[in-house]
Amino acid sequence: MNTEITGILAAFFITLVLAWPLGRYIAKVYGGERTWTDPILGPIEQLFFRVSGIDTSREMGWKEHLKALLTINMLWFLMTMFILMNMAWLPLNPDGNPSMTPDLAFNTTISFVVNCNLQHYSGETGLSYLGQIWLMFLHFVSAASGMAAAAVLFNALKERQTKTLGNFYNYFLKSNTRILLPISIVVTLFLMFNGTPMTFEGKDTIVGLQGDTVQVSRGPVAAFVAIKHVGTNGGGFYGANSAHPLENPNYFTALVQMVAQFIIPLAMVFAFGFYLKRRKLAMMVFGVMTGGFLMLVIPNIIFEMKGNPAFTTMGVDQSLGAMEGKEIRFGAGLSAYWSILTTVISTGSVNAMHDSTMPLSGMNELLAMMVNGFYGGVGVGLLNFFIYLIIAVFIAGLMVGRTPELMGKKVEAREVKIAMLTALLSPLLIMGGTALAAWMQVKDPTLPWLNNPGFHGFSEMLYEMTSANANNGSGFEGLGDNNPFWNIATGFVLLLGRFIPIIGPVAIAGLLASKKYIPESAGTLKTDTATFGMMVFSVIAILTALSYFPALALGPIAEYFSL
Amino acid sequence: MRIFKNVKNTFVPYPQILIPRSSSLIPDKLYHNMKDKQKKGLFQPELIRAALWQSVVKLDPRQMFRNPVMFTVEIGTAIMLVVTILSMQTGADTALMGHPGYNFVVFLLLLLTVLFANFAEAFAEARGKAQAESLRKTRKDTPAKKLGNDGNISIISSSALRRGDQFVCEAGDIIPTDGEITDGLATIDESAITGESAPVIREAGGDKSSVTGGTKVLSDRIVVTVSVQPGESFLDKMIALVEGASRQKTPNEIALTILLAGFTIVFVIVCVTLKPFADYAHTPISIAAYVSLFVCLIPTTIGGLLSAIGIAGMDRALRANVITKSGKAVETAGDLDVLLLDKTGTITIGNRKATHFYPAAGVKEADFIRYAALSSLADETPEGKSIVELAGKEATQGLSIDGARMIKFTAETRSSGVDFPDGMRIRKGAFDAIRNLATQAGNDLPAATETQVSDIAKQGGTPLVVALNEKVMGVIELQDIIKPGIRERFERLRRMGVKTVMVTGDNPLTAKYIANVAGVDDFIAEAKPEDKMNYIRAEQEQGKLVAMMGDGTNDAPALAQADVGVAMNSGTQAAKEAGNMVDLDNDPTKLIEIVEIGKQLLMTRGTLTTFSIANDVAKYFAIVPALFMASIPALQHLNIMRLYSPESAILSAVIFNALIIPALIPLALKGVEYKPIGASALLRRNLFIYGLGGVVVPFLGIKLIDLLVMMFI
């Protein structure tokens, strides 16, 4: 078999095999059961709780959970703004990098607080080490926020009627200490041994083969890159992200990083099944997600490995695939796989330029972010999927002549309202944001945003807004985005695109939890079947297609047919 | 005090009354009615005329506002009207304003879409009203014999009767209005409302004290107290529900409306953002095209049919002779988990029949049969008659009870019998009653009889012991007769996911036997009235939805507690007030139909929603290439239907969108067929028909319409 394909299959199956036991472990962590990490990490957590005066036995309602989540996020926002705007004089700045402008700091702060990591700067010149370390801290806590919210969802869907859903700080801290931290340490070690820098010394000077002197940026890169993937954050240490030779030195580190970013989103699905003892349901969710993932990733691998037809007609050898914007050490196949992996799970780290992928590959990357629930980011992916589940269960329930039920809870007007509002948000932000940008571009064609006018320029704007809404963070980097419009507009899209899709599902879960549990009967529509999986998939496909078809037609589809 | 509360046992003028109607049999008369209607078809001309006018009246925005989807279509229509007028005035064919003639056609098509949706609702209302009116007609202005306080009778019009008034009805009178018998007993022909020709007995004091206006007294004389104000009967309430004035959206309808509103907003976003997108792509798009795209995308099909579906649900219940007090009750019926059924009259025929004679040791069988028959010759109860029947003609020939004294059954003696002039005393009755009789007289009790008695009880039978001169002669076995076909009905319910529970006053042994034979899932033996209530509460605690049927005043609390309480029309006023449905046929197995009607209602909503949304795929493929083909030739590859021109493509989509509403009215009114094949199989089936069908049909439909439209452009 083609070695490129073998590499891709290995990346997928290694993750799958590791995610299963990890899922079981995560379920135990959130379920408060004993795990092998208790003796090591238990005392550390106790120390945290004692110092902060948090009583983890005090259970919270869904509103309290959200209040806690939003409060700590607000604090991080303020602290981050301060650091980014003052890094120039703060310590740990050996390279003497400047502070950020207010609009860039606003964008970067929000972007990292919401686990998106849209980067309108380059790490080498735009951040001090203090800035980098602080962002690394956000890598952890923003991922843990999403995971804690998912843990609340898990708790709410248990077979009982309740108003309290566990303690948020408990879920939050344990997501950090028990899940993100141990995996990150392992990944960091892998990266360090493969040449990724891990130092606080400033730039290094090397002399190239031609005898010229080159300044090479260094820093605590390995740790940063590890958590950027494990927490599906995606914000790189260097501007070129995982295409940079120090951030991602070889094929093996690429493999490690792909496993690292994919493992928790997958494990969360399995954890969902273990935690609720509904493994068949988790398999349904996994099936739908994987089906969607494969339908996006397989075409991309084919498109990219086949190469650009325009070049073929020019007589250029395409045996390596479409190599524009790709690293030769990764190849077209792996880069294509990565391009969908990083967009389905909202990481947004890149090892190749998405701007240069084939038009329909670009469309698939867009679709992956528009759905944002085929696995999805850590924790939040399941929350997004939950919204689709609510809509699907509602329509399917009606179709079999029964008031819709999900896991023994009746789905009624309030839940449908919240689900619909949440589902509405993505088209509103993506289409609305892109429309605003397109309108400004039409009004003032001299705006310096687009290097590629026409369909591709439209795709770039659409991609930026989609990436912001999905909290993905990758970009069609042809877009000139470090200016007040894009910094501020995407900043707001990021904020709404992050918190509404957390608030909505948690609210629904809280409402469902407070309802009476109805045991299954022969008339109940089973949600853990392939049939229902088909239903959920159809809902996702139709909802996405109907919302974005015109925009996609004017961007990637028009570009494809014009090629 | 009456001993046999069950009126059927006291006086039986018509043997038919003993034959239970199987619920699947629609009462004859009604059945014929329905057949007549079916001959006329779903669309009767007079109903269509009424609905046509109503569909124009309903254009009133204040009414349209209740339906957000169609309201936005109406706004779109208004916009197109303004655009048409403006474009005619200026006469200029600008890119934005478009051609006046084309604008006018789009305006007309949109108006038609709204009218079609209004028509669907108006037509469903008209049908429901017609059905209710035909029932109400039976009770219009009959003369009533009002009983004054002084005891004088005055003849007044039935419409002048007020609640609390008393009136008298004698043989041959039509009962003027609903009420409760306060004095007397009568046989009544209720065929006017139930379609059942066999008369029924109604009497004061019991659970069968209610009479309905429009029915006819066949014998005897009764005094009735009016229980409803004019215009407030259940039928009146139901007509009001159907008419829309007091019709409230059910919770499920509200949830679905929210979902549809959500989709509508998505398409508002799509259409509004399309303007800057098109500007960026240097593509001029006319207002007509924007509005057309929008109207085609929003779920007008389900939006237009939603209220018609709800009304049709109530209407279908009415056709099954069930008056529902709210649309919600019908919806809830589809969700039922547990069904509480009385054994007597529902599961069993209601009377026990003699099936065996077991003579005691030393008694000749022929003798025993003779004694048993003698004791029963004068016994008019169905049990007594069945004993004579079982004894056979040969054994009973020549038997005479002339001059004998009848001993009636009383609750104290728990036995009945005859005393002959020659001193022979025959008694038959419950085992312990006869045992007391025998032991008091110093006679031994045969041991075999005792085991016989318990054996019979174990098999669900009722042992009746016969004694001659206080000596036990043997045992007669009475068995409950289970209604034919009831097992299959319970099986069907089980496949629907509904658990059946039998409620009986029998001892647990007997109850268990009958429960097994009838195939119910659970039973409550030796049930007291409050047991039903407790059982319902316990099931509801677990989140189950419970239905029950009842007629007595002591059923009222349980009827009120149940999620679906069906009161029999013959029941007391209290029971009827407590329940949320009234069954005109007094048929306990009617619940099965009600469950199916509820399920059909939800299914029709779900499948048409799916169909409506799935339609959008084809509409996109018709309209999006049409919008951009001129300026972006590459996009003509998306025109996979090969539609003739951008104009024809848009018109075809709008025409399809409008026509699909009337095309689906029959389905909306009849409801999607429910099959108890399990929820997953049902979902697969409906997803295939309405989901996949919803994707494919418009491709064909739009292409066909385009071929026609092509000829006119």
PDB file of C-alpha atoms in Angstrom, chain B residues 142-255:
ATOM      1  CA  THR B 142     -87.269  19.818  20.696  1.00  0.00           C
ATOM      2  CA  PRO B 143     -90.215  20.501  22.949  1.00  0.00           C
ATOM      3  CA  ALA B 144     -89.408  19.859  26.593  1.00  0.00           C
ATOM      4  CA  LYS B 145     -91.827  18.955  29.361  1.00  0.00           C
ATOM      5  CA  LYS B 146     -90.522  21.203  32.087  1.00  0.00           C
ATOM      6  CA  LEU B 147     -91.381  20.199  35.604  1.00  0.00           C
ATOM      7  CA  GLY B 148     -92.259  23.222  37.673  1.00  0.00           C
ATOM      8  CA  ASN B 149     -91.626  23.557  41.401  1.00  0.00           C
ATOM      9  CA  ASP B 150     -95.296  23.027  41.987  1.00  0.00           C
ATOM     10  CA  GLY B 151     -95.222  19.740  40.111  1.00  0.00           C
ATOM     11  CA  ASN B 152     -96.989  21.124  37.044  1.00  0.00           C
ATOM     12  CA  ILE B 153     -95.657  20.285  33.636  1.00  0.00           C
ATOM     13  CA  SER B 154     -95.279  23.012  31.051  1.00  0.00           C
ATOM     14  CA  ILE B 155     -94.150  22.512  27.483  1.00  0.00           C
ATOM     15  CA  ILE B 156     -91.267  24.794  26.524  1.00  0.00           C
ATOM     16  CA  SER B 157     -88.522  24.808  23.909  1.00  0.00           C
ATOM     17  CA  SER B 158     -85.406  22.863  24.777  1.00  0.00           C
ATOM     18  CA  SER B 159     -83.272  25.949  24.244  1.00  0.00           C
ATOM     19  CA  ALA B 160     -85.081  27.600  27.170  1.00  0.00           C
ATOM     20  CA  LEU B 161     -83.862  24.951  29.619  1.00  0.00           C
ATOM     21  CA  ARG B 162     -81.271  26.108  32.104  1.00  0.00           C
ATOM     22  CA  ARG B 163     -78.961  24.150  34.318  1.00  0.00           C
ATOM     23  CA  GLY B 164     -80.814  22.813  37.324  1.00  0.00           C
ATOM     24  CA  ASP B 165     -84.209  22.759  35.596  1.00  0.00           C
ATOM     25  CA  GLN B 166     -86.113  19.510  35.731  1.00  0.00           C
ATOM     26  CA  PHE B 167     -88.033  17.957  32.915  1.00  0.00           C
ATOM     27  CA  VAL B 168     -90.004  14.803  32.346  1.00  0.00           C
ATOM     28  CA  CYS B 169     -89.635  12.324  29.523  1.00  0.00           C
ATOM     29  CA  GLU B 170     -91.979   9.496  28.733  1.00  0.00           C
ATOM     30  CA  ALA B 171     -91.982   6.715  26.203  1.00  0.00           C
ATOM     31  CA  GLY B 172     -91.669   8.211  22.732  1.00  0.00           C
ATOM     32  CA  ASP B 173     -90.173  11.547  23.830  1.00  0.00           C
ATOM     33  CA  ILE B 174     -86.937  12.949  22.518  1.00  0.00           C
ATOM     34  CA  ILE B 175     -84.749  13.999  25.416  1.00  0.00           C
ATOM     35  CA  PRO B 176     -84.348  17.771  24.945  1.00  0.00           C
ATOM     36  CA  THR B 177     -80.915  18.282  26.481  1.00  0.00           C
ATOM     37  CA  ASP B 178     -78.137  16.665  28.509  1.00  0.00           C
ATOM     38  CA  GLY B 179     -78.973  15.860  32.070  1.00  0.00           C
ATOM     39  CA  GLU B 180     -79.034  13.381  34.879  1.00  0.00           C
ATOM     40  CA  ILE B 181     -81.964  11.210  35.808  1.00  0.00           C
ATOM     41  CA  THR B 182     -83.140  12.127  39.261  1.00  0.00           C
ATOM     42  CA  ASP B 183     -86.059   9.751  39.336  1.00  0.00           C
ATOM     43  CA  GLY B 184     -87.093   6.643  37.464  1.00  0.00           C
ATOM     44  CA  LEU B 185     -85.622   4.235  34.947  1.00  0.00           C
ATOM     45  CA  ALA B 186     -86.060   4.052  31.192  1.00  0.00           C
ATOM     46  CA  THR B 187     -84.881   2.281  28.106  1.00  0.00           C
ATOM     47  CA  ILE B 188     -83.369   4.757  25.734  1.00  0.00           C
ATOM     48  CA  ASP B 189     -82.498   4.622  22.073  1.00  0.00           C
ATOM     49  CA  GLU B 190     -79.145   6.399  21.771  1.00  0.00           C
ATOM     50  CA  SER B 191     -78.645   5.532  18.148  1.00  0.00           C
ATOM     51  CA  ALA B 192     -78.839   9.210  17.193  1.00  0.00           C
ATOM     52  CA  ILE B 193     -75.462   9.819  18.775  1.00  0.00           C
ATOM     53  CA  THR B 194     -73.850   6.432  18.993  1.00  0.00           C
ATOM     54  CA  GLY B 195     -75.280   4.795  15.914  1.00  0.00           C
ATOM     55  CA  GLU B 196     -75.929   1.720  18.012  1.00  0.00           C
ATOM     56  CA  SER B 197     -79.467   0.484  17.509  1.00  0.00           C
ATOM     57  CA  ALA B 198     -79.788  -1.602  20.678  1.00  0.00           C
ATOM     58  CA  PRO B 199     -81.468   0.396  23.415  1.00  0.00           C
ATOM     59  CA  VAL B 200     -79.764   0.973  26.735  1.00  0.00           C
ATOM     60  CA  ILE B 201     -81.085   1.391  30.217  1.00  0.00           C
ATOM     61  CA  ARG B 202     -80.585   4.549  32.204  1.00  0.00           C
ATOM     62  CA  GLU B 203     -81.750   4.967  35.761  1.00  0.00           C
ATOM     63  CA  ALA B 204     -81.522   7.335  38.655  1.00  0.00           C
ATOM     64  CA  GLY B 205     -78.878   6.952  41.300  1.00  0.00           C
ATOM     65  CA  GLY B 206     -76.354   4.698  39.672  1.00  0.00           C
ATOM     66  CA  ASP B 207     -73.435   5.254  37.390  1.00  0.00           C
ATOM     67  CA  LYS B 208     -75.732   5.095  34.383  1.00  0.00           C
ATOM     68  CA  SER B 209     -77.788   8.101  35.223  1.00  0.00           C
ATOM     69  CA  SER B 210     -76.753  10.390  32.410  1.00  0.00           C
ATOM     70  CA  VAL B 211     -78.902  11.071  29.376  1.00  0.00           C
ATOM     71  CA  THR B 212     -77.939  12.932  26.266  1.00  0.00           C
ATOM     72  CA  GLY B 213     -80.001  15.424  24.344  1.00  0.00           C
ATOM     73  CA  GLY B 214     -81.328  14.061  21.056  1.00  0.00           C
ATOM     74  CA  THR B 215     -81.769  10.512  22.250  1.00  0.00           C
ATOM     75  CA  LYS B 216     -85.193   8.908  22.502  1.00  0.00           C
ATOM     76  CA  VAL B 217     -86.988   7.374  25.460  1.00  0.00           C
ATOM     77  CA  LEU B 218     -88.487   4.019  24.476  1.00  0.00           C
ATOM     78  CA  SER B 219     -90.207   2.960  27.668  1.00  0.00           C
ATOM     79  CA  ASP B 220     -91.079   4.189  31.136  1.00  0.00           C
ATOM     80  CA  ARG B 221     -90.938   7.668  32.562  1.00  0.00           C
ATOM     81  CA  ILE B 222     -87.978   9.568  33.932  1.00  0.00           C
ATOM     82  CA  VAL B 223     -87.393  12.904  35.604  1.00  0.00           C
ATOM     83  CA  VAL B 224     -84.203  14.547  34.455  1.00  0.00           C
ATOM     84  CA  THR B 225     -82.237  17.470  35.892  1.00  0.00           C
ATOM     85  CA  VAL B 226     -80.556  19.604  33.257  1.00  0.00           C
ATOM     86  CA  SER B 227     -76.797  19.508  33.699  1.00  0.00           C
ATOM     87  CA  VAL B 228     -75.605  22.035  31.121  1.00  0.00           C
ATOM     88  CA  GLN B 229     -76.399  25.574  30.127  1.00  0.00           C
ATOM     89  CA  PRO B 230     -77.487  25.991  26.555  1.00  0.00           C
ATOM     90  CA  GLY B 231     -74.440  26.322  24.330  1.00  0.00           C
ATOM     91  CA  GLU B 232     -72.121  24.767  26.870  1.00  0.00           C
ATOM     92  CA  SER B 233     -72.458  21.095  26.136  1.00  0.00           C
ATOM     93  CA  PHE B 234     -69.333  19.140  25.269  1.00  0.00           C
ATOM     94  CA  LEU B 235     -70.272  19.280  21.630  1.00  0.00           C
ATOM     95  CA  ASP B 236     -70.579  23.039  21.775  1.00  0.00           C
ATOM     96  CA  LYS B 237     -67.180  23.229  23.415  1.00  0.00           C
ATOM     97  CA  MET B 238     -65.696  21.011  20.773  1.00  0.00           C
ATOM     98  CA  ILE B 239     -67.163  23.070  17.941  1.00  0.00           C
ATOM     99  CA  ALA B 240     -65.620  26.156  19.506  1.00  0.00           C
ATOM    100  CA  LEU B 241     -62.291  24.349  19.667  1.00  0.00           C
ATOM    101  CA  VAL B 242     -62.466  23.462  16.017  1.00  0.00           C
ATOM    102  CA  GLU B 243     -63.564  26.929  14.977  1.00  0.00           C
ATOM    103  CA  GLY B 244     -60.333  28.414  16.153  1.00  0.00           C
ATOM    104  CA  ALA B 245     -61.665  31.091  18.479  1.00  0.00           C
ATOM    105  CA  SER B 246     -60.794  29.073  21.539  1.00  0.00           C
ATOM    106  CA  ARG B 247     -58.347  26.817  19.794  1.00  0.00           C
ATOM    107  CA  GLN B 248     -55.038  26.987  21.556  1.00  0.00           C
ATOM    108  CA  LYS B 249     -51.813  25.660  20.252  1.00  0.00           C
ATOM    109  CA  THR B 250     -50.855  22.449  21.957  1.00  0.00           C
ATOM    110  CA  PRO B 251     -47.421  22.241  23.598  1.00  0.00           C
ATOM    111  CA  ASN B 252     -46.135  20.076  20.807  1.00  0.00           C
ATOM    112  CA  GLU B 253     -47.498  22.439  18.190  1.00  0.00           C
ATOM    113  CA  ILE B 254     -45.740  25.304  19.944  1.00  0.00           C
ATOM    114  CA  ALA B 255     -42.445  23.426  19.977  1.00  0.00           C
TER     115      ALA B 255
END
